[in-house]
Amino acid sequence: MAERQRNRLAGENSPYLLSHADNPVEWYPWGEQALEKAKAEDKPIFLSIGYAACHWCHVMERESFENEDIARFLNEHFISIKVDREQRPDLDQIYMNFTTAMTGQGGWPMSVFLTPDLKPFFAGTYFPPDDRYGRPGFKKVITEIAKAYSEEKEMVVSSAQDIFEQVASQLETGGAPGIFSREMLARSAEALMRGFDETHGGFGQAPKFPHALELSFFLRYYKISGDLSYLKAAEKSLRCMARGGIYDQLGGGFARYSTDREWLVPHFEKMLYDNALLVPVYAQAFQITKDDFYRKIVRGTLDFILGEMTDQSGGFYSALDADSEGEEGRFYVWTPAEIREVLADDADLFERYYNVSAKGNFEGKNILHVTQQAERVRDTYGADDFNDFLKAGREKLLEARNKRQRPLTDDKILTSWNGLALSALCRGYQVTGDRKYLDAAIKNAGFVREKLYVGDRLAHSYRKGKHSAGEFLEDYAFYVAGLLDLFESDGGAGNHKWLGFAVELTGRGLELFLDGAGRFYLRPDNESDLIIRPKDETDSAIPSPGSIMISNLLRLNRLTAESAYLESAEKALRAISGLVARYPGGMTSALFAIDYYFSDKVEIVVIGAGKGREEMLREIYQRYLPNRIIALGDGSGGGGALFEGRTAADGGVAAYVCVNSVCQLPVSTVVELREQLDRI
């Protein structure tokens, strides 16, 4: 048999698209060639959206897209387009809204059928090849759709237009602009608490996602209100997750979500954004409680990112697959015999602590996890000795695990997710003092400036020297936030360049994505391949980029004294105030900005590079001050408005603490600084 020719995805730069390049389906990437062909041949479009670490995407590929009969039918009756949701979050957001509206649920793989003018008329997620699991088979679906489009085209087109008008109208009625207020914080906290799982932590039933933003808001609301129930809820969640199977007990890092209520069985893929978002909330829990448990999770998660998701250039990869050797989770699970082979006589105690049994807890094997009952094993031994025992056992098992066939890595570098990771590294450096995290952050910022900022355009995706087309709000929003965190962490000479880069990107972002009413859009105007211009003003798996941009504007206003930033932020907050009122539990990122707007403005400026500087910074970094601004200068000049008129004695160091633009006297010792911070 002649070797099959690769399809049009062979020239793409996404690992997800490349994995489909050998399918018999004649896939097109999203673009002019496919869209024009659909119009010229008057064929419906089959749009399949997924991502590299998606388990059920792989299943549907094996069952349907590698099936010669299904491929032959698709090729004859449809123009088939494959999209990596991470490269095109705009398309993913648009068609996920339609899929959810049409079916009542969303997810990936997303399977949408469009008219040649890109309007959807049928949608779903995973389809088995034949009728199964109560789902219609994909063969039946495409057969019926092709028949309907051939015999009742006018009805299909009319239906698509009706669906488009209804969903587009719903997307534009999120709430009228109005007044935003501090009271929104209390209403949102109460709404979120109603969904809290008091038994296992987190929110809702299965499946359970980490919800890092909401847990961070609980910590913040505890600080605002003094209500201990919010601190306890956050701690309960953070501890249960870190002890569960969703956290990799050997290699660190969190899986995307738990399939059960107890955080035991994860969906094993690991995403950069999940881990990057969880680091700050664990760091905040440490700052509040001073419990080193949380700092250990910060280290474990960042070490996972540095060890397994970092390119030598300094960029961070997108994801690790859930599957290896054709099985979900195979890389991560253990039998008692496998553990005994590695740990010998130490296996019994290790297995008791990590709840390993002959029966197993995942398809006859074991996901390592820790329960409160297992923690009592520690109580019968000296804590330090037992910790050393566990550490040695984990290292041996990790070494053995690393000899297994590894899950595939989605090695594309997304600017937006790199911005989240940049923030995580800075927050990790601040609470641990470990220079390797700051060094990785500095290297990443240099890499993005050099390789991803092309002309005046911030590229969205990068892999092996190639950039994807198009500009996205999330890249500008998340990366500016990371740069501001780096400016607060890097006290080296010339660190003001990070603030300058943030200012530069913010100017471009406002020009591209902000409309006259104060609303932020995901894409620039006049994108001809989009049926609507998408906004994403509520949080999803990642924060709302518009809300993050508002927080950036508020921070930049304090750092630069530029009033235009504050005016833009106020206008944007008014524009989304109706949405915050309507969805009090779904706009946590906006609540952070609202809290910042109404809270006392704390500015801490440290000047000079003399003795005691590191102690001063440690004193600042160890405190939970969610709305503070930190500016670090070495006395060499530059850095913005906060450094004007502020100096340190020759060879010395000085700290200036201001609240609401009222400054205390500069101090030169950590004891004096501690006294001033205690009074905030």
XYZ file of C-alpha atoms in Angstrom:
680
model
C 0.000 0.000 0.000
C 1.357 3.394 -0.924
C 2.301 5.644 1.958
C -0.462 8.130 2.725
C 0.369 11.758 1.967
C 0.328 14.013 5.018
C -2.497 16.527 5.148
C -2.255 20.331 5.287
C -1.464 20.379 9.011
C 2.047 19.124 8.252
C 3.293 22.690 7.855
C 1.856 23.935 11.146
C 3.786 24.769 14.305
C 1.415 23.472 16.977
C 2.152 20.013 18.441
C -1.603 19.416 18.601
C -2.111 20.185 14.910
C 1.012 18.259 13.923
C -0.296 15.192 15.770
C -3.198 15.148 13.265
C -1.048 15.662 10.175
C -1.082 11.931 9.353
C -4.848 11.484 9.694
C -6.693 10.418 6.531
C -9.018 13.361 7.191
C -7.984 16.158 4.837
C -7.599 18.698 7.615
C -7.024 22.371 6.979
C -5.684 24.829 9.517
C -7.995 27.784 10.118
C -7.236 30.312 7.425
C -8.145 31.860 4.126
C -7.548 28.726 2.048
C -10.052 26.621 3.961
C -12.647 29.353 4.367
C -12.558 30.293 0.679
C -12.775 26.648 -0.361
C -15.908 26.165 1.763
C -17.545 29.118 0.012
C -16.397 28.129 -3.473
C -17.620 24.533 -3.122
C -20.627 25.453 -0.951
C -19.741 22.852 1.667
C -20.373 22.981 5.403
C -17.349 23.286 7.664
C -16.551 20.700 10.314
C -14.594 22.632 12.962
C -12.755 20.505 15.533
C -11.101 22.369 18.415
C -8.887 20.743 21.037
C -5.453 20.860 22.589
C -2.435 18.617 22.922
C -2.967 17.459 26.519
C -6.672 16.626 26.007
C -7.288 12.924 26.677
C -10.666 12.703 24.903
C -9.249 14.581 21.937
C -6.807 11.704 21.519
C -9.611 9.185 21.911
C -11.739 10.807 19.204
C -8.733 10.970 16.914
C -8.025 7.245 17.305
C -11.667 6.234 16.963
C -12.860 8.581 14.226
C -10.201 10.710 12.570
C -7.973 7.708 11.868
C -10.956 5.732 10.551
C -10.700 5.512 6.759
C -14.468 5.322 6.177
C -15.227 8.318 8.382
C -12.367 10.276 6.828
C -13.571 9.486 3.312
C -17.054 10.771 4.137
C -15.734 13.939 5.796
C -13.458 14.627 2.841
C -16.311 14.286 0.364
C -18.978 16.302 2.165
C -17.191 18.790 4.447
C -14.265 21.162 4.705
C -12.589 19.920 7.892
C -10.657 22.448 9.979
C -8.574 21.617 13.022
C -7.798 24.359 15.600
C -5.516 24.365 18.624
C -7.607 26.205 21.234
C -4.463 27.529 22.901
C -3.229 29.149 19.699
C -6.635 30.612 18.878
C -8.409 31.429 22.150
C -10.683 33.812 20.241
C -12.119 31.062 18.039
C -12.349 28.753 21.024
C -14.258 31.339 23.029
C -16.643 32.242 20.207
C -17.595 28.689 19.296
C -17.616 27.471 22.902
C -20.274 30.080 23.625
C -22.346 28.703 20.764
C -21.736 25.085 21.786
C -22.783 25.770 25.367
C -25.872 27.680 24.237
C -26.901 24.919 21.832
C -26.173 21.861 24.007
C -26.125 23.091 27.597
C -22.515 22.052 28.094
C -19.071 22.614 26.652
C -15.677 20.989 26.636
C -13.049 19.498 24.406
C -12.842 18.104 21.863
C -15.307 20.676 20.557
C -17.101 19.610 17.395
C -18.969 22.374 15.573
C -20.577 22.395 12.132
C -20.666 25.754 10.347
C -22.155 27.202 7.210
C -19.562 28.606 4.761
C -20.139 32.061 6.302
C -18.931 30.617 9.649
C -22.255 30.498 11.493
C -22.777 27.315 13.560
C -25.872 25.158 13.100
C -24.915 22.007 15.057
C -22.451 21.492 17.894
C -21.229 18.962 20.410
C -18.070 17.744 22.110
C -16.805 14.158 22.013
C -18.675 11.763 19.747
C -17.899 8.017 19.746
C -17.683 6.514 16.243
C -20.941 4.604 16.755
C -23.880 5.113 19.142
C -22.506 4.559 22.652
C -22.637 5.958 26.205
C -26.001 7.524 25.351
C -24.274 9.641 22.697
C -24.979 9.534 18.978
C -22.198 8.052 16.887
C -20.033 10.370 14.820
C -20.791 8.383 11.670
C -24.492 8.997 12.173
C -23.962 12.672 13.009
C -21.977 13.522 9.895
C -24.271 11.461 7.680
C -27.391 13.246 8.906
C -25.764 16.677 8.736
C -24.496 16.120 5.190
C -27.986 14.961 4.147
C -29.658 17.963 5.773
C -27.273 20.431 4.157
C -27.735 18.806 0.748
C -31.521 18.444 0.835
C -32.642 21.247 3.194
C -29.934 23.842 2.850
C -32.228 26.847 3.184
C -33.530 25.542 6.504
C -29.990 24.897 7.760
C -28.816 28.375 6.770
C -31.879 29.986 8.302
C -31.393 28.002 11.507
C -27.744 29.056 11.679
C -28.722 32.705 11.295
C -31.321 32.405 14.077
C -28.812 30.726 16.388
C -26.226 33.365 15.613
C -28.594 36.255 16.342
C -29.796 34.731 19.618
C -26.355 33.900 20.997
C -24.772 37.141 19.792
C -27.578 39.051 21.513
C -26.989 37.152 24.764
C -23.273 37.927 24.634
C -24.022 41.642 24.369
C -26.407 41.738 27.346
C -24.041 41.049 30.203
C -25.256 44.030 32.214
C -25.440 47.761 31.781
C -22.519 49.918 32.935
C -23.042 51.454 36.338
C -21.476 52.159 39.682
C -18.941 49.790 41.179
C -18.632 49.676 44.933
C -16.805 48.032 47.788
C -20.042 46.233 48.741
C -19.546 44.022 45.695
C -16.741 42.259 47.570
C -19.032 41.085 50.366
C -21.770 39.912 47.982
C -19.260 37.969 45.921
C -17.615 36.393 48.967
C -20.995 35.212 50.228
C -21.935 33.843 46.808
C -18.704 31.890 46.555
C -19.000 30.539 50.093
C -22.385 29.030 49.256
C -20.627 26.697 46.816
C -17.812 25.721 49.194
C -17.344 22.019 49.983
C -16.840 21.930 53.757
C -15.826 18.267 53.740
C -13.125 18.196 51.077
C -12.499 21.840 50.304
C -12.871 23.478 46.943
C -16.141 24.283 45.248
C -19.000 22.051 44.141
C -18.996 18.337 43.467
C -17.103 16.270 40.895
C -15.299 17.084 38.711
C -13.425 19.631 40.825
C -11.058 22.278 39.550
C -8.509 24.078 41.744
C -10.141 27.557 41.472
C -6.970 29.349 42.494
C -8.473 32.805 41.932
C -11.433 32.150 44.222
C -9.203 30.775 46.981
C -6.966 33.817 46.662
C -10.072 35.996 46.998
C -11.041 34.135 50.183
C -7.639 35.005 51.664
C -8.057 38.602 50.596
C -11.580 38.811 51.979
C -10.365 37.401 55.287
C -7.873 40.274 55.346
C -10.638 42.772 54.522
C -13.320 41.466 56.874
C -11.468 39.623 59.620
C -13.908 36.716 59.098
C -11.933 33.565 59.926
C -14.320 31.325 58.001
C -12.802 32.513 54.722
C -9.254 31.783 55.871
C -10.313 28.348 57.089
C -12.081 27.587 53.804
C -9.007 28.553 51.793
C -6.695 26.542 54.046
C -8.974 23.508 53.930
C -8.940 23.603 50.133
C -5.218 24.208 49.752
C -4.308 21.396 52.140
C -6.722 18.874 50.651
C -5.486 19.583 47.135
C -1.817 19.379 48.107
C -2.334 16.053 49.878
C -4.494 14.586 47.121
C -3.752 12.844 43.883
C -4.272 16.065 41.936
C -0.857 17.093 43.292
C 2.056 14.981 42.068
C 3.467 13.704 45.362
C 6.762 12.705 43.720
C 7.471 15.289 41.040
C 5.461 18.294 42.210
C 2.937 20.265 40.238
C -0.829 19.996 39.902
C -2.947 18.170 37.356
C -5.708 20.085 35.613
C -8.600 18.820 37.738
C -9.869 15.985 39.899
C -12.484 13.605 38.529
C -13.869 13.055 42.029
C -14.907 15.218 44.948
C -11.980 14.105 47.146
C -9.127 15.367 44.905
C -7.918 11.758 44.539
C -8.084 10.828 40.842
C -6.866 13.595 38.565
C -7.292 14.101 34.875
C -3.562 13.645 34.587
C -2.558 16.391 32.156
C -0.545 19.204 33.710
C -1.099 22.709 32.380
C 1.309 25.601 32.813
C -1.487 28.017 33.663
C -2.897 25.904 36.533
C 0.458 25.614 38.218
C 1.315 29.248 37.632
C -1.985 30.384 39.183
C -1.701 28.093 42.201
C 1.770 29.255 43.253
C 0.665 32.765 44.322
C -2.244 31.519 46.451
C -0.016 29.034 48.294
C 2.512 31.848 48.768
C -0.246 34.073 50.177
C -1.341 31.328 52.575
C 2.248 31.117 53.822
C 2.456 34.886 54.273
C -0.714 34.883 56.368
C -0.153 31.745 58.450
C 3.658 31.352 58.342
C 2.985 27.607 57.987
C 5.867 26.147 55.996
C 3.556 23.503 54.503
C 2.383 26.074 51.979
C 5.880 27.238 51.125
C 6.885 23.637 50.393
C 4.087 23.406 47.819
C 5.307 26.667 46.274
C 8.749 25.125 45.915
C 7.459 21.793 44.635
C 5.301 23.442 41.994
C 7.947 25.883 40.783
C 10.590 23.156 40.718
C 8.247 21.098 38.546
C 7.871 24.033 36.133
C 11.618 24.629 36.007
C 12.419 20.940 35.667
C 9.814 19.793 33.169
C 8.263 22.793 31.438
C 11.178 25.129 30.745
C 12.896 25.600 27.405
C 16.624 26.294 27.417
C 15.843 29.710 25.938
C 13.926 30.656 29.088
C 10.385 30.167 27.772
C 7.872 27.892 29.457
C 6.046 25.065 27.687
C 2.270 24.808 27.651
C 1.375 21.350 28.955
C 2.220 17.726 29.652
C -0.096 15.080 28.227
C -2.278 12.875 30.411
C -1.404 9.753 28.404
C 1.685 7.681 27.890
C 1.982 4.323 26.172
C -1.628 4.819 25.108
C -2.998 4.901 28.672
C -4.146 7.794 30.795
C -2.035 8.248 33.935
C 0.260 5.294 33.271
C 3.365 7.402 33.970
C 2.176 8.369 37.462
C 0.608 5.274 39.074
C 2.154 2.409 41.058
C 1.594 -1.161 42.199
C 2.867 -2.301 45.613
C 5.303 -4.617 43.839
C 6.807 -1.722 41.862
C 7.313 0.265 45.049
C 8.852 -2.702 46.881
C 11.269 -3.228 44.022
C 12.589 0.301 44.527
C 12.286 0.816 48.292
C 12.811 -2.745 49.549
C 12.318 -2.888 53.353
C 11.191 0.744 53.505
C 8.234 0.091 51.213
C 5.710 -0.884 53.909
C 5.889 2.360 55.871
C 6.035 4.460 52.718
C 2.958 2.701 51.338
C 1.042 3.229 54.579
C 1.719 6.956 54.451
C 0.780 7.322 50.779
C -2.241 4.983 50.982
C -0.956 2.263 48.646
C -2.931 -1.000 48.585
C -3.071 -4.228 46.618
C -6.527 -3.244 45.341
C -5.370 0.185 44.206
C -7.447 3.296 43.661
C -7.117 3.758 39.890
C -7.649 0.842 37.523
C -5.881 -1.593 39.858
C -2.938 0.704 40.525
C -2.255 3.445 43.037
C -2.222 7.207 42.887
C -0.082 8.367 45.785
C -1.954 10.626 48.191
C -2.026 11.533 51.865
C -5.053 11.460 54.158
C -5.446 12.820 57.677
C -5.382 9.241 58.935
C -2.110 8.637 57.112
C -0.662 11.758 58.725
C -0.984 9.970 62.067
C 1.728 7.581 60.893
C 4.080 10.548 61.166
C 3.089 11.090 64.805
C 4.600 7.766 65.865
C 8.024 8.844 64.624
C 10.171 11.906 65.115
C 8.969 14.511 62.629
C 12.400 15.352 61.219
C 13.435 11.716 60.861
C 10.148 10.805 59.214
C 10.364 13.727 56.797
C 13.857 12.630 55.804
C 12.545 9.078 55.313
C 9.739 10.282 53.049
C 12.048 12.559 51.090
C 14.508 9.730 50.414
C 11.684 7.423 49.307
C 10.189 10.018 46.981
C 13.550 10.685 45.372
C 14.127 6.984 44.708
C 10.676 6.490 43.230
C 10.990 9.632 41.131
C 14.282 8.369 39.731
C 12.605 5.073 38.831
C 9.584 6.853 37.349
C 11.779 8.983 35.133
C 12.908 5.797 33.364
C 9.360 5.183 32.146
C 8.075 6.463 28.831
C 7.187 10.060 29.513
C 3.950 11.782 28.495
C 4.351 14.052 25.505
C 5.132 17.704 26.110
C 3.263 20.439 24.279
C 6.359 22.542 23.769
C 4.790 25.614 22.233
C 5.386 28.768 24.263
C 2.328 30.943 24.886
C 3.108 34.521 25.877
C 0.018 34.828 28.071
C 0.728 31.707 30.101
C 4.388 32.698 30.326
C 3.177 35.929 31.927
C 1.328 33.909 34.569
C 4.464 31.831 35.159
C 6.571 34.978 35.408
C 4.320 36.231 38.216
C 4.478 32.835 39.925
C 8.275 32.787 39.886
C 8.422 36.279 41.361
C 5.986 35.392 44.137
C 7.892 32.184 44.783
C 11.175 34.068 45.024
C 9.647 36.536 47.450
C 8.498 33.909 49.974
C 11.416 31.487 49.619
C 14.332 33.831 48.958
C 15.622 31.242 46.478
C 17.510 33.117 43.766
C 16.932 30.424 41.123
C 13.303 31.492 40.812
C 14.230 35.137 40.264
C 16.946 34.150 37.782
C 14.405 32.105 35.804
C 11.996 35.060 35.835
C 14.656 37.456 34.548
C 15.671 35.015 31.829
C 12.048 34.596 30.755
C 11.457 38.344 30.534
C 14.604 38.744 28.457
C 13.521 35.915 26.164
C 10.054 37.403 25.610
C 11.499 40.857 24.939
C 14.007 39.466 22.452
C 12.047 36.694 20.715
C 8.331 37.357 21.148
C 8.159 41.141 20.846
C 8.429 41.502 17.102
C 8.529 45.146 16.039
C 5.769 46.615 18.170
C 3.736 43.375 18.226
C 3.635 40.856 21.047
C 3.333 37.400 19.496
C 0.888 34.955 21.034
C 2.580 31.632 20.331
C 6.158 30.588 19.588
C 7.760 27.271 18.764
C 11.096 26.413 17.193
C 11.719 29.925 15.948
C 8.259 30.458 14.456
C 5.533 32.806 15.676
C 1.791 32.466 15.245
C -0.175 35.265 13.628
C -2.436 37.684 15.457
C -2.426 39.665 18.696
C -4.453 38.800 21.788
C -5.428 40.786 24.871
C -4.425 37.969 27.211
C -0.796 38.225 26.132
C -0.579 41.920 26.888
C -2.575 41.693 30.130
C -0.837 38.704 31.691
C 2.657 39.606 30.603
C 2.385 43.194 31.849
C 1.244 41.805 35.222
C 4.297 39.537 35.261
C 6.626 42.418 34.416
C 5.218 44.511 37.255
C 5.811 41.603 39.636
C 9.358 41.324 38.290
C 9.921 45.050 38.816
C 8.948 44.482 42.463
C 11.312 41.511 42.793
C 14.452 42.307 40.789
C 16.564 44.814 42.656
C 19.480 44.639 40.261
C 20.951 47.531 38.312
C 18.704 48.633 35.458
C 15.634 46.862 36.811
C 13.531 49.854 35.696
C 13.622 48.341 32.185
C 10.902 45.931 33.314
C 8.651 48.836 34.209
C 9.479 50.489 30.901
C 8.582 47.331 28.979
C 5.302 47.094 30.914
C 4.464 50.694 30.017
C 5.274 50.034 26.364
C 3.090 46.922 26.181
C 0.234 48.608 28.033
C 0.143 51.461 25.534
C -0.071 49.002 22.659
C -2.713 46.955 24.472
C -4.961 49.949 25.114
C -4.686 50.966 21.477
C -5.616 47.515 20.173
C -8.239 46.175 22.549
C -10.031 48.990 24.417
C -13.171 50.500 22.943
C -14.673 53.916 23.632
C -17.063 52.533 26.251
C -14.265 51.098 28.375
C -14.707 47.440 27.330
C -11.753 45.230 26.566
C -11.952 42.859 23.582
C -9.855 39.733 23.066
C -8.832 40.707 19.541
C -8.263 43.958 17.660
C -11.099 45.337 15.566
C -11.676 44.320 11.926
C -10.622 40.668 12.184
C -12.297 39.351 9.018
C -12.354 35.677 10.042
C -14.429 36.232 13.210
C -18.242 36.318 13.138
C -18.289 38.439 16.302
C -15.615 40.405 18.127
C -15.210 38.399 21.322
C -14.996 39.733 24.847
C -14.106 37.515 27.797
C -15.050 39.479 30.881
C -15.726 36.626 33.296
C -13.028 34.352 34.687
C -12.650 30.863 33.280
C -9.748 28.457 33.756
C -7.596 31.568 33.436
C -8.362 35.049 34.740
C -10.330 37.491 32.631
C -7.611 39.343 30.712
C -9.678 42.535 30.748
C -9.866 42.489 34.541
C -6.137 41.809 34.814
C -5.514 44.761 32.506
C -7.580 46.970 34.830
C -5.423 45.920 37.795
C -2.334 46.640 35.699
C -3.610 50.156 34.986
C -4.202 50.810 38.683
C -0.717 49.587 39.577
C 0.872 51.609 36.780
C -0.934 54.715 37.967
C 0.762 54.389 41.361
C 4.153 53.529 39.878
C 4.260 56.280 37.272
C 1.848 58.941 38.601
C 0.239 58.983 35.132
C -3.432 59.913 35.630
C -4.511 58.502 32.245
C -4.038 54.980 33.615
C -6.417 55.679 36.502
C -9.002 57.253 34.197
C -8.948 54.231 31.871
C -9.251 51.843 34.827
C -12.216 53.715 36.287
C -14.004 53.709 32.945
C -13.362 49.999 32.500
C -14.614 49.202 36.010
C -17.820 51.109 35.347
C -18.244 49.219 32.072
C -18.124 45.781 33.771
C -19.929 46.769 36.983
C -23.209 45.347 35.677
C -21.553 41.995 35.050
C -20.016 41.957 38.534
C -23.452 42.593 40.024
C -25.023 39.908 37.830
C -22.341 37.232 38.371
C -20.986 37.934 41.880
C -19.202 34.577 42.054
C -17.749 34.580 38.557
C -15.637 37.714 38.310
C -12.946 37.293 40.930
C -10.280 39.058 38.873
C -12.511 42.118 38.633
C -12.974 42.005 42.411
C -9.209 42.194 42.896
C -9.208 45.402 40.860
C -12.185 46.802 42.785
C -10.515 46.017 46.104
C -7.316 47.675 44.933
C -9.254 50.761 43.847
C -10.957 51.257 47.224
C -8.181 50.058 49.547
C -5.422 52.043 51.166
C -2.607 52.554 48.669
C 0.598 51.232 50.205
C 3.869 52.176 48.531
C 7.189 50.814 49.708
C 10.341 52.168 48.101
C 13.758 50.710 48.889
C 16.795 52.669 47.731
C 20.461 51.717 47.815
C 22.422 48.505 47.851
C 24.006 48.702 51.252
C 24.094 46.363 54.217
C 20.686 45.328 55.468
C 18.954 45.622 52.130
C 18.199 41.913 51.809
C 16.845 41.803 55.360
C 14.555 44.712 54.540
C 13.267 43.021 51.415
C 12.687 39.783 53.279
C 10.673 41.693 55.881
C 8.506 43.178 53.111
C 8.114 40.017 51.065
C 7.079 37.843 54.007
C 4.018 39.998 54.684
C 0.590 39.607 53.161
C -0.075 43.077 51.743
C -2.159 42.345 48.638
C -2.496 45.947 47.450
C 1.017 47.205 48.027
C 3.425 48.557 45.441
C 7.142 47.865 45.830
C 9.796 49.837 43.988
C 13.439 48.826 44.223
C 16.304 51.112 43.249
C 20.031 50.687 43.609
C 20.690 54.428 43.598
C 21.897 54.475 39.989
C 18.921 56.522 38.802
C 15.824 55.760 36.751
C 12.763 53.817 37.687
C 9.950 56.337 37.653
C 8.079 58.803 39.810
C 8.378 56.879 43.067
C 12.138 57.460 43.166
C 12.034 61.232 42.825
C 13.762 62.913 45.738
C 14.455 59.634 47.482
C 18.027 58.752 48.293
C 20.097 56.689 50.645
C 23.314 57.627 52.425
C 26.508 56.648 50.639
C 26.893 52.895 50.896
C 23.643 52.627 52.785
C 20.042 51.678 52.239
C 16.789 53.479 52.959
C 13.154 52.414 52.909
C 10.228 54.779 52.398
C 6.741 53.635 53.429
C 3.726 55.663 52.265
C 0.014 55.063 52.732
C -2.441 56.999 50.558
C 0.361 59.351 49.500
C 1.227 60.173 53.129
C 4.805 59.105 53.826
C 6.548 58.175 57.032
C 10.149 59.130 57.689
C 12.703 57.059 55.768
C 14.290 54.250 57.772
C 17.643 52.551 57.423
C 17.251 49.435 59.581
C 14.991 46.407 59.373
C 13.775 47.016 62.937
C 12.503 50.480 62.014
C 10.926 49.152 58.835
C 9.174 46.386 60.765
C 7.669 48.926 63.152
C 6.305 50.988 60.255
C 4.872 47.967 58.449
C 3.250 46.735 61.666
C 1.289 49.981 61.812
C -0.257 49.502 58.341
